[in-house]
PDB file of C-alpha atoms in Angstrom:
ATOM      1  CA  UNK A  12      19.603  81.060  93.811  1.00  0.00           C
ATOM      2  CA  UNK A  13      18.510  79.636  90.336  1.00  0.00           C
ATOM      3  CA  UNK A  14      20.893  77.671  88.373  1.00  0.00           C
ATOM      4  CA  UNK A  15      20.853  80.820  85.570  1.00  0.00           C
ATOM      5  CA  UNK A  16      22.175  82.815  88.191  1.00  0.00           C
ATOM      6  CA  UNK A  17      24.379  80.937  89.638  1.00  0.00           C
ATOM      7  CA  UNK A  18      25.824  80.484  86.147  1.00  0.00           C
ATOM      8  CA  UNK A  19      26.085  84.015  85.447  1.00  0.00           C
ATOM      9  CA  UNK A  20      27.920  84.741  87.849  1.00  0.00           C
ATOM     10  CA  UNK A  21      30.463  82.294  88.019  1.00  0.00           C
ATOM     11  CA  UNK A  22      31.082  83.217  84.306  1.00  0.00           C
ATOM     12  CA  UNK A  23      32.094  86.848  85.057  1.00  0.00           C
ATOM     13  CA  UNK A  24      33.792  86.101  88.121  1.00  0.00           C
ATOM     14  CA  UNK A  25      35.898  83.381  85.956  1.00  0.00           C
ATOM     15  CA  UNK A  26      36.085  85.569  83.037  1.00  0.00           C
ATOM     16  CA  UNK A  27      37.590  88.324  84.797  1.00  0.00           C
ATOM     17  CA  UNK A  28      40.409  88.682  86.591  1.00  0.00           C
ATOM     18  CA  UNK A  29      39.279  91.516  88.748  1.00  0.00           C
ATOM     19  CA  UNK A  30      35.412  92.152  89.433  1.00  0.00           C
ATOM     20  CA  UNK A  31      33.080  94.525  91.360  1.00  0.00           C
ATOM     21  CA  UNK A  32      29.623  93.020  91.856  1.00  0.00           C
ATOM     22  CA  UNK A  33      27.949  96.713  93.896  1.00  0.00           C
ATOM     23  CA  UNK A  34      25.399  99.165  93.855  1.00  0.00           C
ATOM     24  CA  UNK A  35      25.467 101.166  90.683  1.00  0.00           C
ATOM     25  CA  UNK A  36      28.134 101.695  88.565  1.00  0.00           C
ATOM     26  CA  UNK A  37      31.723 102.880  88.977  1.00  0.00           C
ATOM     27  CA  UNK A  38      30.390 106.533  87.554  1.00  0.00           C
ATOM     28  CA  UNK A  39      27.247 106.397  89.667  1.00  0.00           C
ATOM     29  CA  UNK A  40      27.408 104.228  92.690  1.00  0.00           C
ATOM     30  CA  UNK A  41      24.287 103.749  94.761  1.00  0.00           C
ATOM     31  CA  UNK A  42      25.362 103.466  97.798  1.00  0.00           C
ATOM     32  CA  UNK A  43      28.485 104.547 100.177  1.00  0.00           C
ATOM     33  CA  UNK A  44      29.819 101.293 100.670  1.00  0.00           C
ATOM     34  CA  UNK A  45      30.358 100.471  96.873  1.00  0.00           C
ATOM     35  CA  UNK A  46      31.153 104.434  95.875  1.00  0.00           C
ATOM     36  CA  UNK A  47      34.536 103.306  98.595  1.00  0.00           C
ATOM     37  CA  UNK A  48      35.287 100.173  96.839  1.00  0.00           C
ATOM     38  CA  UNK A  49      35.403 101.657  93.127  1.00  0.00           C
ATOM     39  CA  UNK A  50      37.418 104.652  94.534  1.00  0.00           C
ATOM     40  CA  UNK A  51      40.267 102.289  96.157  1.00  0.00           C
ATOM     41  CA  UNK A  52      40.031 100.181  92.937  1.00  0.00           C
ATOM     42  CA  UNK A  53      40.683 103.523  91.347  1.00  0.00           C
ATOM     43  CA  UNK A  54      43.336 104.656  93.134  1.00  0.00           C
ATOM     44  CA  UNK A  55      45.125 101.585  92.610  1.00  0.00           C
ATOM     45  CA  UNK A  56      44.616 101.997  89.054  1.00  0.00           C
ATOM     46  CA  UNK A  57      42.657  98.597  88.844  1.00  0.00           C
ATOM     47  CA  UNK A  58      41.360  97.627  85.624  1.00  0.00           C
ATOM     48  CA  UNK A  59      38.316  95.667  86.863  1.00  0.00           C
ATOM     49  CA  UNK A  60      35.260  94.725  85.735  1.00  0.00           C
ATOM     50  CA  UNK A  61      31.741  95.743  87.457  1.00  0.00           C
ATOM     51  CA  UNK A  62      28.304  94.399  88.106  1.00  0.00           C
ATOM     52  CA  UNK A  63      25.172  96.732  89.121  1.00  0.00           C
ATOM     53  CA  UNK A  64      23.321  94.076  91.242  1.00  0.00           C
ATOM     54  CA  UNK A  65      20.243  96.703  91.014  1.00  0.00           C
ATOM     55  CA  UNK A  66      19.714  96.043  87.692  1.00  0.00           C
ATOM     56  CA  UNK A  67      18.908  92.232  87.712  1.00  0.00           C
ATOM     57  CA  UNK A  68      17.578  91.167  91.226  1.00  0.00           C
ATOM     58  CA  UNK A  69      18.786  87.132  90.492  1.00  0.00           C
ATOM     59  CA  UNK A  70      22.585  88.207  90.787  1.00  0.00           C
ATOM     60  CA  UNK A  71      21.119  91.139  93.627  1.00  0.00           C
ATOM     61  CA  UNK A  72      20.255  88.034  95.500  1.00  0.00           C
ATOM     62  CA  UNK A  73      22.401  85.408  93.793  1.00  0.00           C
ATOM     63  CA  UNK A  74      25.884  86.615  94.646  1.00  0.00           C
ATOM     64  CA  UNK A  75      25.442  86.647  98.471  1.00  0.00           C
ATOM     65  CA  UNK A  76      25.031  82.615  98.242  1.00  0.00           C
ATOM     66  CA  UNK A  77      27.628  82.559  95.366  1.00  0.00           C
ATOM     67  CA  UNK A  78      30.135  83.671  98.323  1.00  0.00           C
ATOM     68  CA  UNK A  79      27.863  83.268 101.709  1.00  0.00           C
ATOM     69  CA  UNK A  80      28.770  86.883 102.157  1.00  0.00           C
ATOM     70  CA  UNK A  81      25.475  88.999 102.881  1.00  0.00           C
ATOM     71  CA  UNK A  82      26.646  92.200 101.914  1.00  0.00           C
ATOM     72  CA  UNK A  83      27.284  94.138  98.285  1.00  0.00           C
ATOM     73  CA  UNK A  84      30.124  94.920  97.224  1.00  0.00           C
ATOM     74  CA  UNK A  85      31.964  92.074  96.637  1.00  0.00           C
ATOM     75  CA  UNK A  86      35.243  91.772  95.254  1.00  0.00           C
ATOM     76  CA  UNK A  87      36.497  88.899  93.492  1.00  0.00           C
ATOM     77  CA  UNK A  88      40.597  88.360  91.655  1.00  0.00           C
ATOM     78  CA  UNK A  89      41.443  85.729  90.073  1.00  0.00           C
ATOM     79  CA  UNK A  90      37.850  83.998  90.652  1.00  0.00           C
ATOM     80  CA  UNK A  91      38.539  84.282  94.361  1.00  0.00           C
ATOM     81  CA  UNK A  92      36.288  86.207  96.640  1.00  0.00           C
ATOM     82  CA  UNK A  93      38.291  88.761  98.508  1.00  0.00           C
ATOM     83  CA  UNK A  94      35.563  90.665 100.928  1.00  0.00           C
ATOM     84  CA  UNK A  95      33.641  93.851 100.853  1.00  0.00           C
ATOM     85  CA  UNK A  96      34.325  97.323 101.414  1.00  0.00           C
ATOM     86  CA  UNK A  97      35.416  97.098 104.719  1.00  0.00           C
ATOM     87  CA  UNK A  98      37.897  94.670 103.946  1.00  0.00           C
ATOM     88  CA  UNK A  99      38.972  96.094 100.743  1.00  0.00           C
ATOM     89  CA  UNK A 100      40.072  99.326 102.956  1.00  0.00           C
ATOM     90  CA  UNK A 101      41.903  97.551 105.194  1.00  0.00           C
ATOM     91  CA  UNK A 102      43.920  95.122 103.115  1.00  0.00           C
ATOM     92  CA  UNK A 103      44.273  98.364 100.801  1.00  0.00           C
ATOM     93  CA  UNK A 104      46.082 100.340 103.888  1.00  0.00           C
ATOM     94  CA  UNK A 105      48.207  97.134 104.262  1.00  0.00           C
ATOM     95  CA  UNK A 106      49.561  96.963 100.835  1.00  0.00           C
ATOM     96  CA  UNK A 107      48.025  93.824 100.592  1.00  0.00           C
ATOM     97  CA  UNK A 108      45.564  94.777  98.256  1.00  0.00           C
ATOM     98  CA  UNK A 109      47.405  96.293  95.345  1.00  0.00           C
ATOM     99  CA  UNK A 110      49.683  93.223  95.289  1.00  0.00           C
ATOM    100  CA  UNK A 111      46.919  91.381  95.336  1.00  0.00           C
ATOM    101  CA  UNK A 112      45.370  93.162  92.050  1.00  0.00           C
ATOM    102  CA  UNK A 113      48.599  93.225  90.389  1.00  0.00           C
ATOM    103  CA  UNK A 114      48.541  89.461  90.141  1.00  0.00           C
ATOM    104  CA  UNK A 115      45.729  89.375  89.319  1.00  0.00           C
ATOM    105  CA  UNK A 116      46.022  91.501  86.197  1.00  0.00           C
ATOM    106  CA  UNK A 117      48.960  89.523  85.298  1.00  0.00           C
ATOM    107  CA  UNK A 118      46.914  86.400  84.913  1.00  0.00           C
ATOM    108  CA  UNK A 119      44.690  87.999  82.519  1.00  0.00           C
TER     109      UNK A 119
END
């Protein structure tokens, strides 16, 4: 990862509380995985932030050292990483989720 990326993305992930590096956008995702994650972000009413890795292949590449996670999506709150899809859906059908995003927007 260069040093521009790497500073690019720590800037949006510290800049907003709740963000969606993915596939696409939230009204066009590319790919099933990150079409789930904006719909549970969605139904939780989450005002987040979003980044279409497709469209700049340093942060494509970039954000899977920035966490060590190999996979898009990736959800960070509160400059934390919090997983991808998968675990999105399960901490979402815990609760754990939403309370999760509700702090976070009250930090912002």
């Amino acid at each position: 990862m260069t040093d521009d990326s790497n500073a690019r993305i720590d800037a949006v992930v510290k800049n907003n509380p709740v963000v969606l590096f993915m596939k696409g956008t939230p009204l066009f995702p590319q790919c099933g995985f990150s079409s789930r994650a904006v719909a549970i972000l969605q139904h939780l009413n989450a005002d987040f932030e979003s980044v279409d890795v497709l469209q700049d292949q340093g942060i494509r590449q970039g954000i899977k050292a920035y966490s060590d996670w190999p996979t898009i999506p990736q959800l960070y709150v509160n400059g934390e990483f919090v997983g991808g899809s998968d675990i999105m859906m399960e901490m979402y059908e815990s609760g754990e989720l939403a309370e999760l995003i509700k702090d976070g927007a009250k930090t912002a």
